[in-house]
Structure formats: C-alpha cells, structure tokens
Short mmCIF file of C-alpha atoms in Angstrom, two decimals:
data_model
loop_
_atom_site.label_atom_id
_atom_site.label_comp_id
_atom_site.label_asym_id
_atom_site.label_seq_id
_atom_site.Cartn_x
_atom_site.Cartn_y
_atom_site.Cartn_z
CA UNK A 1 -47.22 -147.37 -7.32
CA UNK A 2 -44.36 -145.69 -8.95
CA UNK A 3 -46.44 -144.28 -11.82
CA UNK A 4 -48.36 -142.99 -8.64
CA UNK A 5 -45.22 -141.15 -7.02
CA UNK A 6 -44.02 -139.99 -10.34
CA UNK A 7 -47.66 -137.91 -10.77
CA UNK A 8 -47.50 -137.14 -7.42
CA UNK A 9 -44.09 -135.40 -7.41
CA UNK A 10 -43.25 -134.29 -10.26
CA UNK A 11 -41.74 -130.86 -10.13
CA UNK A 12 -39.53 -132.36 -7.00
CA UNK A 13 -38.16 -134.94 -9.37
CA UNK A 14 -37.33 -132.50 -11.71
CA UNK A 15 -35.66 -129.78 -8.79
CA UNK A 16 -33.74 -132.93 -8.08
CA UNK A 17 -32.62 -133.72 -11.79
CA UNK A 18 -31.58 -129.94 -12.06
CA UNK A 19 -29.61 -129.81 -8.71
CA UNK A 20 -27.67 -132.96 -9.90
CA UNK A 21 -26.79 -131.61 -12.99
CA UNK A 22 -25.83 -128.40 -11.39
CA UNK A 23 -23.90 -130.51 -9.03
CA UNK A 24 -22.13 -133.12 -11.91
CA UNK A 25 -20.69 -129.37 -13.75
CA UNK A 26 -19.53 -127.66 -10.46
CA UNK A 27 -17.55 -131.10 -9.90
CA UNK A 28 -16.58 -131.84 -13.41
CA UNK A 29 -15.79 -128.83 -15.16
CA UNK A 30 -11.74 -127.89 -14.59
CA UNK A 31 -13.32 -124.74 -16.65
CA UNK A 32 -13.80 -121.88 -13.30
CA UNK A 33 -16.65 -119.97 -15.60
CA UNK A 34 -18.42 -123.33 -16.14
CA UNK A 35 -18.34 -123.63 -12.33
CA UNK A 36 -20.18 -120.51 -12.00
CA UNK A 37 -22.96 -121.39 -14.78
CA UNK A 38 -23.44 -124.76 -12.70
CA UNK A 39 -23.97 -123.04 -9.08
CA UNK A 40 -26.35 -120.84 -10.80
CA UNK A 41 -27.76 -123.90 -12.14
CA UNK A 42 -28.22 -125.43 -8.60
CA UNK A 43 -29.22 -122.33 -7.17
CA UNK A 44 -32.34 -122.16 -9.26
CA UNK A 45 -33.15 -126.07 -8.31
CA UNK A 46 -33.47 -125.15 -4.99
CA UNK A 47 -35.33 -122.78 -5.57
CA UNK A 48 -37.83 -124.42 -7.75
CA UNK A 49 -38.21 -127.06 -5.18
CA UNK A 50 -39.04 -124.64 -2.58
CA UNK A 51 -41.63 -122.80 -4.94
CA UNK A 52 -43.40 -126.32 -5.48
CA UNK A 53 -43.49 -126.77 -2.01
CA UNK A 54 -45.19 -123.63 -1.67
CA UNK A 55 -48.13 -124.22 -3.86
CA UNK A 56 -51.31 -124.78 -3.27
CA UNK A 57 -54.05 -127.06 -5.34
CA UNK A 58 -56.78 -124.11 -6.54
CA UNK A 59 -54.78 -121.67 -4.73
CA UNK A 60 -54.56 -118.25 -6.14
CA UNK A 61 -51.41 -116.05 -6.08
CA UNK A 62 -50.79 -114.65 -2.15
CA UNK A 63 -52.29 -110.84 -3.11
CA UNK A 64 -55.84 -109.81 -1.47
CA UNK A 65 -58.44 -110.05 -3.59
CA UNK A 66 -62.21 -111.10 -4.00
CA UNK A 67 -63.55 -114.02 -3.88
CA UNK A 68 -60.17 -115.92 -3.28
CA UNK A 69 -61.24 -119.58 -0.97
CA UNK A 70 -57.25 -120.02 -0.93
CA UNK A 71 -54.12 -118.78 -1.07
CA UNK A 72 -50.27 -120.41 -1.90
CA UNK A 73 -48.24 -120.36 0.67
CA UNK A 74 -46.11 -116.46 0.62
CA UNK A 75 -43.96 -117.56 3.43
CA UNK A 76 -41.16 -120.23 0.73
CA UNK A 77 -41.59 -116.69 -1.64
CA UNK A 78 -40.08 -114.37 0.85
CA UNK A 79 -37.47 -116.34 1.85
CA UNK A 80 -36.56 -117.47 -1.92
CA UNK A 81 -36.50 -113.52 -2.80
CA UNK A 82 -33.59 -113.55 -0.44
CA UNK A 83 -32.30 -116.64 -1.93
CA UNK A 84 -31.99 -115.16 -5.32
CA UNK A 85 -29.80 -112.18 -3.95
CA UNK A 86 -27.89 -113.90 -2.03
CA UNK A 87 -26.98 -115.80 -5.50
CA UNK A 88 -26.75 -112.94 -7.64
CA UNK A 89 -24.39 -111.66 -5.32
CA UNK A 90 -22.05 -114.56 -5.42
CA UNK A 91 -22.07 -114.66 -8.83
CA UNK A 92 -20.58 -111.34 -9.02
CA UNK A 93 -18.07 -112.01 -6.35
CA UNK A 94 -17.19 -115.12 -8.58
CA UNK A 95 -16.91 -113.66 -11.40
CA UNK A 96 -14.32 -110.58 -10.16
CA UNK A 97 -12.22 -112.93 -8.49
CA UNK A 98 -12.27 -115.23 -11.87
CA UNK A 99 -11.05 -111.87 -13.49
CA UNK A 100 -8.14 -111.37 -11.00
CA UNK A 101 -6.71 -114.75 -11.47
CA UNK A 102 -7.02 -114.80 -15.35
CA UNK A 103 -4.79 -111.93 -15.12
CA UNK A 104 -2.33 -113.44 -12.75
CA UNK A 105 -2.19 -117.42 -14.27
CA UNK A 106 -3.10 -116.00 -17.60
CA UNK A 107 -5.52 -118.56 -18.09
CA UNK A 108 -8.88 -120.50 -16.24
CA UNK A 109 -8.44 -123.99 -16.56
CA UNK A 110 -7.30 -125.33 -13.55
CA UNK A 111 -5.13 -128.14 -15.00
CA UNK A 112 -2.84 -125.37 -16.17
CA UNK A 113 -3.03 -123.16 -13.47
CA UNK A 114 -1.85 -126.34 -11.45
CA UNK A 115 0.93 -126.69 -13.84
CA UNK A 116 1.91 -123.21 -13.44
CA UNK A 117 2.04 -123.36 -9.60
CA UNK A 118 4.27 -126.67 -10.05
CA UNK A 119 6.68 -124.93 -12.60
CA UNK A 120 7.24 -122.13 -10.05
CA UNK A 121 7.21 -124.22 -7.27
CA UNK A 122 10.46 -126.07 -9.20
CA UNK A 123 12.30 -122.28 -9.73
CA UNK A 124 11.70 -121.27 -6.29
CA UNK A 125 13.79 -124.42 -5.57
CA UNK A 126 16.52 -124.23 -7.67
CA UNK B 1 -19.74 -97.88 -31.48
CA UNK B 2 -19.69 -95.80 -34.43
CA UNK B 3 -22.82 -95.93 -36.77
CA UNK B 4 -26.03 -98.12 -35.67
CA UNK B 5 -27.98 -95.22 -35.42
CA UNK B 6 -31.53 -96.72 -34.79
CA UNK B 7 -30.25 -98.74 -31.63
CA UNK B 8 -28.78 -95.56 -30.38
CA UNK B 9 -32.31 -93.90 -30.94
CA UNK B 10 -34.27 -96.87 -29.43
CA UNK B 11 -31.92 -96.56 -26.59
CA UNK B 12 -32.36 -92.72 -26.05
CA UNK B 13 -36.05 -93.09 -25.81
CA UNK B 14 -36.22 -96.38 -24.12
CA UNK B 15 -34.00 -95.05 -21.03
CA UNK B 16 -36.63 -92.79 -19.60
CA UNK B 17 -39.03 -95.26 -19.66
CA UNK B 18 -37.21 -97.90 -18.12
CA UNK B 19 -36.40 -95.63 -15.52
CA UNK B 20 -40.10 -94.29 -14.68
CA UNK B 21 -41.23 -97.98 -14.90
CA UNK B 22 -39.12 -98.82 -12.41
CA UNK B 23 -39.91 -95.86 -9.89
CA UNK B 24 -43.71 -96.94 -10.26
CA UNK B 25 -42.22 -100.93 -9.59
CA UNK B 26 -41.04 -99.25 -6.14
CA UNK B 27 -44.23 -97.29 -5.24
CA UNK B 28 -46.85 -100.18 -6.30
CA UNK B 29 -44.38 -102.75 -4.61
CA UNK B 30 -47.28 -103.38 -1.59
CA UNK B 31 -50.32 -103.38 -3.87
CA UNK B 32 -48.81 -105.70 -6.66
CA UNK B 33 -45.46 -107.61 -7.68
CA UNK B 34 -42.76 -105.60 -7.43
CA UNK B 35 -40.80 -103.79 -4.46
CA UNK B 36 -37.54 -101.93 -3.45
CA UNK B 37 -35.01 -104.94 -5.22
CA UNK B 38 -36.96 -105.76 -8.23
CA UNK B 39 -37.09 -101.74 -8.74
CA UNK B 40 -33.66 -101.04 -8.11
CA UNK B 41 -32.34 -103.85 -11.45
CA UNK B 42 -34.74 -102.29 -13.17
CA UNK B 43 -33.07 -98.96 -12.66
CA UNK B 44 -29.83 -99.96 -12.78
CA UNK B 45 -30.51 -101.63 -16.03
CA UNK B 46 -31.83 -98.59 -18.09
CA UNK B 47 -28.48 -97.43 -17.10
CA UNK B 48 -26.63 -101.03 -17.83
CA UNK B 49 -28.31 -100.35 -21.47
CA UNK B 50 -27.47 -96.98 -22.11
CA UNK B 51 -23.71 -98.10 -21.16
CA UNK B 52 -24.19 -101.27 -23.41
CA UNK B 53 -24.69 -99.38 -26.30
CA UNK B 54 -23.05 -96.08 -25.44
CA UNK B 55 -20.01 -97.70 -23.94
CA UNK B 56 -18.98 -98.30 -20.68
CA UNK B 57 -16.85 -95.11 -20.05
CA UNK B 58 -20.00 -92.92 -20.93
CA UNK B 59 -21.51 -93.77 -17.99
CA UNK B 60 -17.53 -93.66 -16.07
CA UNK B 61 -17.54 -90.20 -17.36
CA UNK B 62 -21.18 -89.14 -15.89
CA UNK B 63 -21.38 -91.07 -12.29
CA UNK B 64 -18.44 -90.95 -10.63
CA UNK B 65 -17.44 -93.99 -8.29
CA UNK B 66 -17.11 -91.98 -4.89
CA UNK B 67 -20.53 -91.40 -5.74
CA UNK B 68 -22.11 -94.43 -6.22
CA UNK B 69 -20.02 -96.27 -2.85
CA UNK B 70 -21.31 -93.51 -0.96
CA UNK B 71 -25.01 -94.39 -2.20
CA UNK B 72 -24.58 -98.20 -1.57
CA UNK B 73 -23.61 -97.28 2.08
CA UNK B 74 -26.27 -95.07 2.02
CA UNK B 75 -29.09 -97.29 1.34
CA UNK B 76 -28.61 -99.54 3.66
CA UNK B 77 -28.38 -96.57 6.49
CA UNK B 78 -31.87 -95.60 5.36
CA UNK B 79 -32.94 -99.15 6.47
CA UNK B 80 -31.13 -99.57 9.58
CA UNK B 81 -31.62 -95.65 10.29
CA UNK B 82 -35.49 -96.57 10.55
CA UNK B 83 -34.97 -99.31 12.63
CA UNK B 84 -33.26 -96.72 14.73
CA UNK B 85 -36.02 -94.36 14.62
CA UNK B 86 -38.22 -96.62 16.13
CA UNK B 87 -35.75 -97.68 18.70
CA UNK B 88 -35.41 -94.43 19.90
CA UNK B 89 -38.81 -94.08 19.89
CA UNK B 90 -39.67 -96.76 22.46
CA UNK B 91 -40.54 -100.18 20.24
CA UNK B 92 -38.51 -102.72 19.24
CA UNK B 93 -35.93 -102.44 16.35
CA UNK B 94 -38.06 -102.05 12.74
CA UNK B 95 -41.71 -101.84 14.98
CA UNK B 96 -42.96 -99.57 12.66
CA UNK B 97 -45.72 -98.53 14.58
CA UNK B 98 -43.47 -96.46 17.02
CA UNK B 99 -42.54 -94.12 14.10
CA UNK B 100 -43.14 -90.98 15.52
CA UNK B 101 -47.08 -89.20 14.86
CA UNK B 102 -48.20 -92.47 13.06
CA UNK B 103 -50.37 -95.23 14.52
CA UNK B 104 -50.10 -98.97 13.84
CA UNK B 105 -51.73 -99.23 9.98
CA UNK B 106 -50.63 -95.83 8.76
CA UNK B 107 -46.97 -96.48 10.40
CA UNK B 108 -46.55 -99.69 8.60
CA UNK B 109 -47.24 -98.69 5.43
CA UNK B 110 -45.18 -95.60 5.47
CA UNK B 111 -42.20 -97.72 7.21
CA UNK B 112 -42.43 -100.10 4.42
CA UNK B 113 -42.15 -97.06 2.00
CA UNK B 114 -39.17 -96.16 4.20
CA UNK B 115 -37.52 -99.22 4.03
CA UNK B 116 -38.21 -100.26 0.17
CA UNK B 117 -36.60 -97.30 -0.86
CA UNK B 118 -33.67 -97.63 0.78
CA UNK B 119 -33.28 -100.96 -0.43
CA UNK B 120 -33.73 -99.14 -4.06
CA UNK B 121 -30.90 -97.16 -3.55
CA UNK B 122 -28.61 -99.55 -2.62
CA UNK B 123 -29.32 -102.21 -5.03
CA UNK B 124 -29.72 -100.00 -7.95
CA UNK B 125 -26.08 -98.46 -7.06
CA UNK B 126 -24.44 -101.89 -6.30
CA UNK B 127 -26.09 -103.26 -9.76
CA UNK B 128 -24.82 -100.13 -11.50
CA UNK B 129 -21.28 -100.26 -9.83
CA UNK B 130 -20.44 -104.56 -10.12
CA UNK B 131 -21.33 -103.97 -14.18
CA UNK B 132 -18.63 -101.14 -14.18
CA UNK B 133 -16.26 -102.81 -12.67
CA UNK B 134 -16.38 -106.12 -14.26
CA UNK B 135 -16.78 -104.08 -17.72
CA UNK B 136 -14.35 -101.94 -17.36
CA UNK B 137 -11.18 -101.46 -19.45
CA UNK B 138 -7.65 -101.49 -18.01
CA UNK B 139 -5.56 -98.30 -19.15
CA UNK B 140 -2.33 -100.36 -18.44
CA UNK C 1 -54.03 -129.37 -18.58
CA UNK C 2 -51.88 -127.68 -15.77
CA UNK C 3 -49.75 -130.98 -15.52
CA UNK C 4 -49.25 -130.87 -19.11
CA UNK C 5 -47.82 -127.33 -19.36
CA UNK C 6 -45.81 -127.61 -16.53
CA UNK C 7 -43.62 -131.10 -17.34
CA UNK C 8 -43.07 -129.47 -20.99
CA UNK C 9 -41.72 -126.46 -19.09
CA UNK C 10 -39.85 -128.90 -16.49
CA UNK C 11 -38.55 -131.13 -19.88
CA UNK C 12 -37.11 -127.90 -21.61
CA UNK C 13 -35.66 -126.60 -18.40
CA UNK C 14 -33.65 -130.13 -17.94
CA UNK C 15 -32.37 -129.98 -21.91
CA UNK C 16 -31.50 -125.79 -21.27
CA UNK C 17 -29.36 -127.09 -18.48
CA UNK C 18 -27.89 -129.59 -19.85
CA UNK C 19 -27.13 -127.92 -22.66
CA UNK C 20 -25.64 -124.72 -20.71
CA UNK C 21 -23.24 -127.52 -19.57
CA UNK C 22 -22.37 -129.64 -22.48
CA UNK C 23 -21.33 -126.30 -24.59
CA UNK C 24 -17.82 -126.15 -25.52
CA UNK C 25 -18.28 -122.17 -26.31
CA UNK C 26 -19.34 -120.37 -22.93
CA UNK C 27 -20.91 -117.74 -24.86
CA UNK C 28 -23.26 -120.65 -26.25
CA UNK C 29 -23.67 -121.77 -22.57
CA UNK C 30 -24.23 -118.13 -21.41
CA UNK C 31 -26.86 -117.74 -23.65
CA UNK C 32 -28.62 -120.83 -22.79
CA UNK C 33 -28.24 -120.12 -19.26
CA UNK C 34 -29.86 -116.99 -20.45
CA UNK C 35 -32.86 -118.36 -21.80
CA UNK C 36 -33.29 -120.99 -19.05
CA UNK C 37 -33.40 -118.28 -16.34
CA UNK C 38 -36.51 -116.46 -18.22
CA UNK C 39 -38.35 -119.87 -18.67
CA UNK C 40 -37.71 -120.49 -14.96
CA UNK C 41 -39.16 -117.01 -14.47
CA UNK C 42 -42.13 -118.49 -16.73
CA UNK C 43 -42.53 -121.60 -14.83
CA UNK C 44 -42.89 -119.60 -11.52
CA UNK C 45 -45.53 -117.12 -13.30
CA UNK C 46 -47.35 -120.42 -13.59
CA UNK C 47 -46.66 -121.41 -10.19
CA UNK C 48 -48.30 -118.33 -8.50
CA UNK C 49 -44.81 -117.05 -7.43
CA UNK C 50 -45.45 -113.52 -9.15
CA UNK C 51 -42.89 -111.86 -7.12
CA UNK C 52 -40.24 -114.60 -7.41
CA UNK C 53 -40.53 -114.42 -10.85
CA UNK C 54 -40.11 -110.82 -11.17
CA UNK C 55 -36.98 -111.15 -9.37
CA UNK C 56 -35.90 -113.77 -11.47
CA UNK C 57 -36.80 -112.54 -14.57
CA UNK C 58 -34.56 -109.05 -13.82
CA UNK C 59 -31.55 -110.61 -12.13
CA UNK C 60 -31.50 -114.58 -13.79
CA UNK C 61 -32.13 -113.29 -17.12
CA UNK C 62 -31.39 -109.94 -16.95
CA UNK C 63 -28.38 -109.01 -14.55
CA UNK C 64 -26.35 -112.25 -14.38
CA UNK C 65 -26.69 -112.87 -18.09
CA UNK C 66 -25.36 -109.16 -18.70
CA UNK C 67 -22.63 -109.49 -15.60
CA UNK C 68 -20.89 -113.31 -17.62
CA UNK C 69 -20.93 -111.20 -21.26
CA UNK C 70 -19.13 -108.47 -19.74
CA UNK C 71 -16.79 -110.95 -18.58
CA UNK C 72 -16.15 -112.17 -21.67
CA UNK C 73 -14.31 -109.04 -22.71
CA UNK C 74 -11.44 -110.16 -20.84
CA UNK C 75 -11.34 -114.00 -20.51
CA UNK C 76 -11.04 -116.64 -23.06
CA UNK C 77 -14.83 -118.24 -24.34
CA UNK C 78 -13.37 -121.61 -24.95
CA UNK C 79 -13.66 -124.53 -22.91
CA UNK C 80 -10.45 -126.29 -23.13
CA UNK C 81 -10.91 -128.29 -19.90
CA UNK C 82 -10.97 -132.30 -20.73
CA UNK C 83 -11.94 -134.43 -17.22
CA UNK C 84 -9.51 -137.55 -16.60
CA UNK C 85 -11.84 -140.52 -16.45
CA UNK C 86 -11.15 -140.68 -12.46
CA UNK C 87 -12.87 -137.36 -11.97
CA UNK C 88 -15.73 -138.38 -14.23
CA UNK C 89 -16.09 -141.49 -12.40
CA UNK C 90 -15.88 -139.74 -8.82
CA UNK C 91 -18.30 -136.93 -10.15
CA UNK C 92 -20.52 -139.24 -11.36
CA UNK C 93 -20.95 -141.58 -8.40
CA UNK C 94 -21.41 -138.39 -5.68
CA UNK C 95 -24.22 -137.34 -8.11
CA UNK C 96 -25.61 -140.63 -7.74
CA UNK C 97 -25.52 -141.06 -3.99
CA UNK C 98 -26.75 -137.66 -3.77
CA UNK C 99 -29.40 -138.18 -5.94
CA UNK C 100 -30.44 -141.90 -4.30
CA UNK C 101 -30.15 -139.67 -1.20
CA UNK C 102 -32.79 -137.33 -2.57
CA UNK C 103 -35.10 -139.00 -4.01
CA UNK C 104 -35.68 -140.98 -0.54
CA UNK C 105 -36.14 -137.95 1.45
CA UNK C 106 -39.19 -136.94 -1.07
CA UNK C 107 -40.40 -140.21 -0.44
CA UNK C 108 -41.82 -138.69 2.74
CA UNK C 109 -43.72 -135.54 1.53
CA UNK C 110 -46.96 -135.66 0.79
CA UNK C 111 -47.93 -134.66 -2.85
CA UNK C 112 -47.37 -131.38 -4.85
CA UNK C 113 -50.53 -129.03 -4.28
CA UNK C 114 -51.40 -130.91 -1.06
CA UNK C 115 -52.77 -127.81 1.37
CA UNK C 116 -53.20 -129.86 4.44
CA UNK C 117 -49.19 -129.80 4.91
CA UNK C 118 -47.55 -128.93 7.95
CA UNK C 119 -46.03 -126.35 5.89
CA UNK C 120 -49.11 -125.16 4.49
CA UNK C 121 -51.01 -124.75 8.14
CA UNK C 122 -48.99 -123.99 10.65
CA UNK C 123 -48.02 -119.91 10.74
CA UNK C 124 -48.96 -119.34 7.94
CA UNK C 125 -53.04 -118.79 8.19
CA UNK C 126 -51.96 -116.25 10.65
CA UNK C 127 -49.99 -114.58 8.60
CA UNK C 128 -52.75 -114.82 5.82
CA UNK C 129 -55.73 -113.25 8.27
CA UNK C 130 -53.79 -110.36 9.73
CA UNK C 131 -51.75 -108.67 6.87
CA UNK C 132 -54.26 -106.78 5.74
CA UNK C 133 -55.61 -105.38 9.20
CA UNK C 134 -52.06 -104.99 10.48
CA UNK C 135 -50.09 -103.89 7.70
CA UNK C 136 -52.64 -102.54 5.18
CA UNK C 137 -50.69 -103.86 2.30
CA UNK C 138 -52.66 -106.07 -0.21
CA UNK C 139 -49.08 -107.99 -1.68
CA UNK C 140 -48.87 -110.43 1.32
CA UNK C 141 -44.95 -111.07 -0.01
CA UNK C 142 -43.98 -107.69 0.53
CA UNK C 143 -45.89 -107.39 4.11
CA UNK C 144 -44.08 -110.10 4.93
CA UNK C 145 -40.62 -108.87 3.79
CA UNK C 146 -40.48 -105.61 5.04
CA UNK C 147 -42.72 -106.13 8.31
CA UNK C 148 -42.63 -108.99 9.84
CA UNK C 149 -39.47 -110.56 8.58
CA UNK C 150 -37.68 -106.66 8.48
CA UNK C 151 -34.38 -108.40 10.20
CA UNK C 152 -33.84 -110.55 6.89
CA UNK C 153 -34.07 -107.85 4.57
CA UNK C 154 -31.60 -105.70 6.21
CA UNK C 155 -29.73 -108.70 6.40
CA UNK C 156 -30.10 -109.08 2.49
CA UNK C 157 -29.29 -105.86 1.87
CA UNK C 158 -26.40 -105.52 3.94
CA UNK C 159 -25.55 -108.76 1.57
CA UNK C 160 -25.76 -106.68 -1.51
CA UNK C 161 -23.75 -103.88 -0.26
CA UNK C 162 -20.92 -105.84 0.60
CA UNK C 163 -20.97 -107.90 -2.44
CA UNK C 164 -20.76 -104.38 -3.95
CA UNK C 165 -18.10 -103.44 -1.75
CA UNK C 166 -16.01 -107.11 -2.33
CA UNK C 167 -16.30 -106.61 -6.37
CA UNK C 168 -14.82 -102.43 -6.00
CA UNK C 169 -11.86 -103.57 -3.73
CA UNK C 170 -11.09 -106.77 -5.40
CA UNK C 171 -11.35 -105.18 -9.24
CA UNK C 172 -9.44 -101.68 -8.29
CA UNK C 173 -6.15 -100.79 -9.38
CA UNK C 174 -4.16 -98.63 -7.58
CA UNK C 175 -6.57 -95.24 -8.50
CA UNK C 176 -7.90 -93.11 -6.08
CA UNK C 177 -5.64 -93.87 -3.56
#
C-alpha cells in the first residue's frame, strides 16, 4: 500500500522534500543571502508541484498539432509563468535591500547585526 | 578587463545574435514556446554579457538611466494603453476584438502582438536596469 | 522508462538543494543553485511544460544566477552564521509538522498523470476546443496569457516594473537629484 502511494506520487513527494528543505534554510540560516537561495529554493517546489499536477498520462505538450488524442493541462503553466516573475522579482528586491544593510551594519549575519543594534542601543543610553 | 581577447571576440559576435534570437522569441511567441517575457531576458542578457565582459560602466556610459525608467514605464502603458483602446472602443477592458477595423480572429492575434511587445519592453529594460544597479560601483 | 528518468532527475534535484544549502562558500551555493535551476528547466522539458521551462531556464539559471554574482562584488561570500541548537531544534520540528501536514493533504489526490481530475476536466476542455477558432494562436499558453487571462499579465507586468522601480530608488545615491 505504501509502495503503491510512493509510485503513485512521486514527483509530489519530491515538491514536498524540496519545499522543506527550502523551508529548514529560510529558518535556519542567520546568513540573509542563504535566506534568499532557500526562498528560491521553495519557490521552484511549488512550482514543480503545480507542473505535476498539470500533466497528463500520454498527453502531449498544450501546442496544436496533428494527430494529438490529448493534451496537459496549459491552465497550472500560465499561472506558474507568473509565478516565476513574481519570484524573480523578489529576488532582486532582496538582494538590493541585502546591499543597503551590508553597507549600514557592515556585515549579514544577523547575530551581529543584533549585537550591533544592542551596542548602540547601550550608547544611546548613556 | 585588459587582455582575454578571444572572449571579447566571442562576445562581439555573439551579441547580435542573442539579440535577433530574441526578437524572433517575441514574434513566434503564439506559434511556439516563447513570448513577450522570455524575449525580453533574452534581450536584456546579450546586453548583461556584453557588460559582463566589457564592464559594467560600458553599458552606464551607452544607455543612460532616464532612459531605461522611462522605457519600463513605458511598457507597461503599451499594455494598459490597449486595454484602453478597446475601452474606448465599446468592449470590455483587453476585448481585443473591439480594436478598431479588426474582427474577432484577426483582432486577437494582432492584440496579442500588441500586448507581448509591450511586455518586451518593459522586462527587457527592468532586467537591464536591476543588473546595473546591483553591479554597479560606488564612486564614494 | 519515463519513471526512471524522472526520479534520477527528482534524486539530483534533492542533493543540488541540499547542497546549495549545506555550502559554507555562497559562491559554491550560487553555483549549485545555478545548476539546479537549469535541471529544473530540464525536468519541466520532460514534463511537457515547454514554456515554463523557457522561462526558467532564462531567469532561474540565467538572470538570478547573474543578479547573486553581481552581488558578490560587494558582500562577503562566507557563511559565518553557526545556529544555537534551540533554533535547530525549532527549525527542525516546523519542518516536520509541515511536512506531516503535507504529506496528508496528498493523501487525497488522485495519482500523477491521472486525466480524469477535477483539475484536468473542468474549464479546461473549453479552453482546449476554442483557442484556436477564437484566438488563432496555435501555443495554447500564450492564448491563454495574453487573451483570456490579459488582467494577470498586466498585473505581472506592472509587478516587474515596480520591482524595477523598488531596486532604482532603494540602490540610488543622491545623483540626479
């Protein structure tokens, strides 16, 4: 029975294994860059699980042509093209805002940066 | 980048081609793979290349930034400006059929044209402008 | 055969991504992440997604990759971060609720390739009969992106442009005032 669901669902298991590991780095990593390699990560998991969705046993890609009994499903493509964007455009984002607070802290790691707010936050007392 | 003279001669005559390859991307983008986005990184990336290995302020010196903001904006006023078209023209926003002197096949393809290519624009631009901003050097 | 190719191309997209995440050097993990994004462009090649693979293969592999090797001009490769054991612990037991969580909600769905699906019959046969009559464009994906789902893509463009627009005004400095 579970060698049955395994065969069965493959490619969802593995979107799920990917969005986990995506999810374990953007929790983990103290590292902001890391953070952005492991949204990209869980981006694409989604995405993958969508694609499977969309597929079709003996289908053939969704473009007329002859002789074609079946085609996958074009709808999860369209909205996925948005999806990868939408992602591309975060990373960017990401990334210039990561550039703006390496120059302020001087640094990316979060510990520090934390250390650095606490060290000022001590000055502005005294 | 002094020296390295065969990448800067692969790079010379691999720009052009990049750049037609994506213009045919954007014109066979309803009869194959391909449309108004993927064209656009294409184009922006025979640019991204030719700054890669030329340097970044090669490309500063050639497009200037007012520029290139001014074709972001403009893209995306192609789109909506069709959308308009047809408003104005008695359909419903992006009803390409309403364009004006084209019926319901003929107006859909050339209102997909339309709209693909100002898609182009704007993500080619916005491609071109985050690399030279994140790549840029500070003067001070 | 099919089943074969793809779980070798599912196995080496796990170890890519675990790799891009175990890398002390982010130039190591930048690369991986790199050549992960063009086997996921692969892996959709094989799953009929022509167009999604496109994209990916220009942007994942292509854009991004070029975009965090830019960055690297100005920020430091190394990862010095080192996780206190309570965050590892915490990290690790959301992953697994959210995983158990998962994996019972694909208990439901029926099996990959099935084409009886709700999914796979309901709005989308229409869509399938009348592109070509309506729209005239073979590429069903694009017909459906530009015509009949025109409000997203100005939506997603309008996306890009601000993104654009966010990166200028966050990255300028005090020229052309």
């Amino acid at each position: 029975m579970i060698i049955d669901f395994i065969i069965g669902k493959y490619n969802y298991l593995a979107a799920i294994i990917l969005m986990l590991i995506g999810l374990y780095s953007v929790i983990i990593n103290g590292n902001l860059i890391k953070k952005v390699i492991g949204l990209n990560i869980l981006s694409t998991a989604i995405i993958l699980f969508y694609i499977s969705v969309s597929k079709v046993k003996d289908g053939s890609a969704p473009i007329y042509a002859r002789d074609v009994i079946r085609y996958d499903n074009p709808l999860p493509h369209v909205l996925m093209l948005t999806a990868i964007v939408v992602g591309v455009s975060i990373t960017a984002v990401a990334l210039a805002i990561i550039i703006k607070i390496r120059e302020y802290y001087g640094t990316i790691e979060e510990d520090e940066m934390a250390e650095i707010d606490i060290n000022e936050e001590i000055v502005d007392k005294k | 980048m002094k020296g390295h003279i065969v990448l800067k001669m692969a790079t010379r005559m691999m720009v052009p081609f990049i750049l037609m390859f994506s213009l045919y991307v954007l014109a066979h983008g309803e009869i194959s793979p391909g449309g108004g986005f993927q064209g656009g990184v294409i184009f922006a990336s025979g640019f991204i290349l030719y700054g890669m290995v030329f340097g970044v302020e090669e490309i500063y010196r050639k497009i200037k930034r007012k520029i290139l903001i001014f074709m972001t904006a403009f893209g995306v006023m192609i789109y909506s400006g069709v959308g308009y078209i047809t408003m104005f023209n008695g359909g419903l926003f992006l009803e390409y059929a309403k364009l004006p002197g084209l019926n319901m096949k003929s107006g859909n393809s050339m209102g997909l044209l339309f709209i693909e290519i100002g898609v182009f624009i704007t993500v080619s631009s916005v491609m071109l402008l985050l690399f030279i901003e994140v790549s840029k050097k500070y003067d001070n | 055969m099919t089943i074969v190719i793809d779980v070798m191309f599912l196995t080496f997209l796990i170890i890519a991504a675990f790799l891009s995440i175990y890398f002390k050097n982010l130039l190591n993990s930048t690369i991986i992440l790199g050549a992960y994004s063009l086997f996921v462009a692969v892996l959709w090649t094989t799953l009929n997604a022509i167009d999604v693979a496109f994209t990916e293969a220009a942007v994942g592999a292509g854009i991004s990759t070029v975009l965090f090797l830019s960055l690297f001009s100005k920020v430091e490769w190394e990862d010095r971060s080192t996780p206190s054991k309570d965050r590892k612990i915490i990290a690790t037991s959301i992953v697994l609720i959210v995983g158990y969580l998962l994996i019972l909600g694909i208990t439901d769905m029926p099996n990959f390739g099935d084409h009886s699906w709700v999914t796979n019959t309901y709005l989308v046969p229409d869509y399938l009969a009348r592109t070509l009559e309506e729209t005239g464009s073979p590429n069903i994906v694009t017909a459906i992106l530009g015509s009949y789902r025109g409000y997203d893509t100005n939506g997603e463009t309008t996306v890009i442009f601000i993104a654009g627009l966010c990166v200028y005004l966050i990255l300028r400095k005090g020229e052309d005032k």
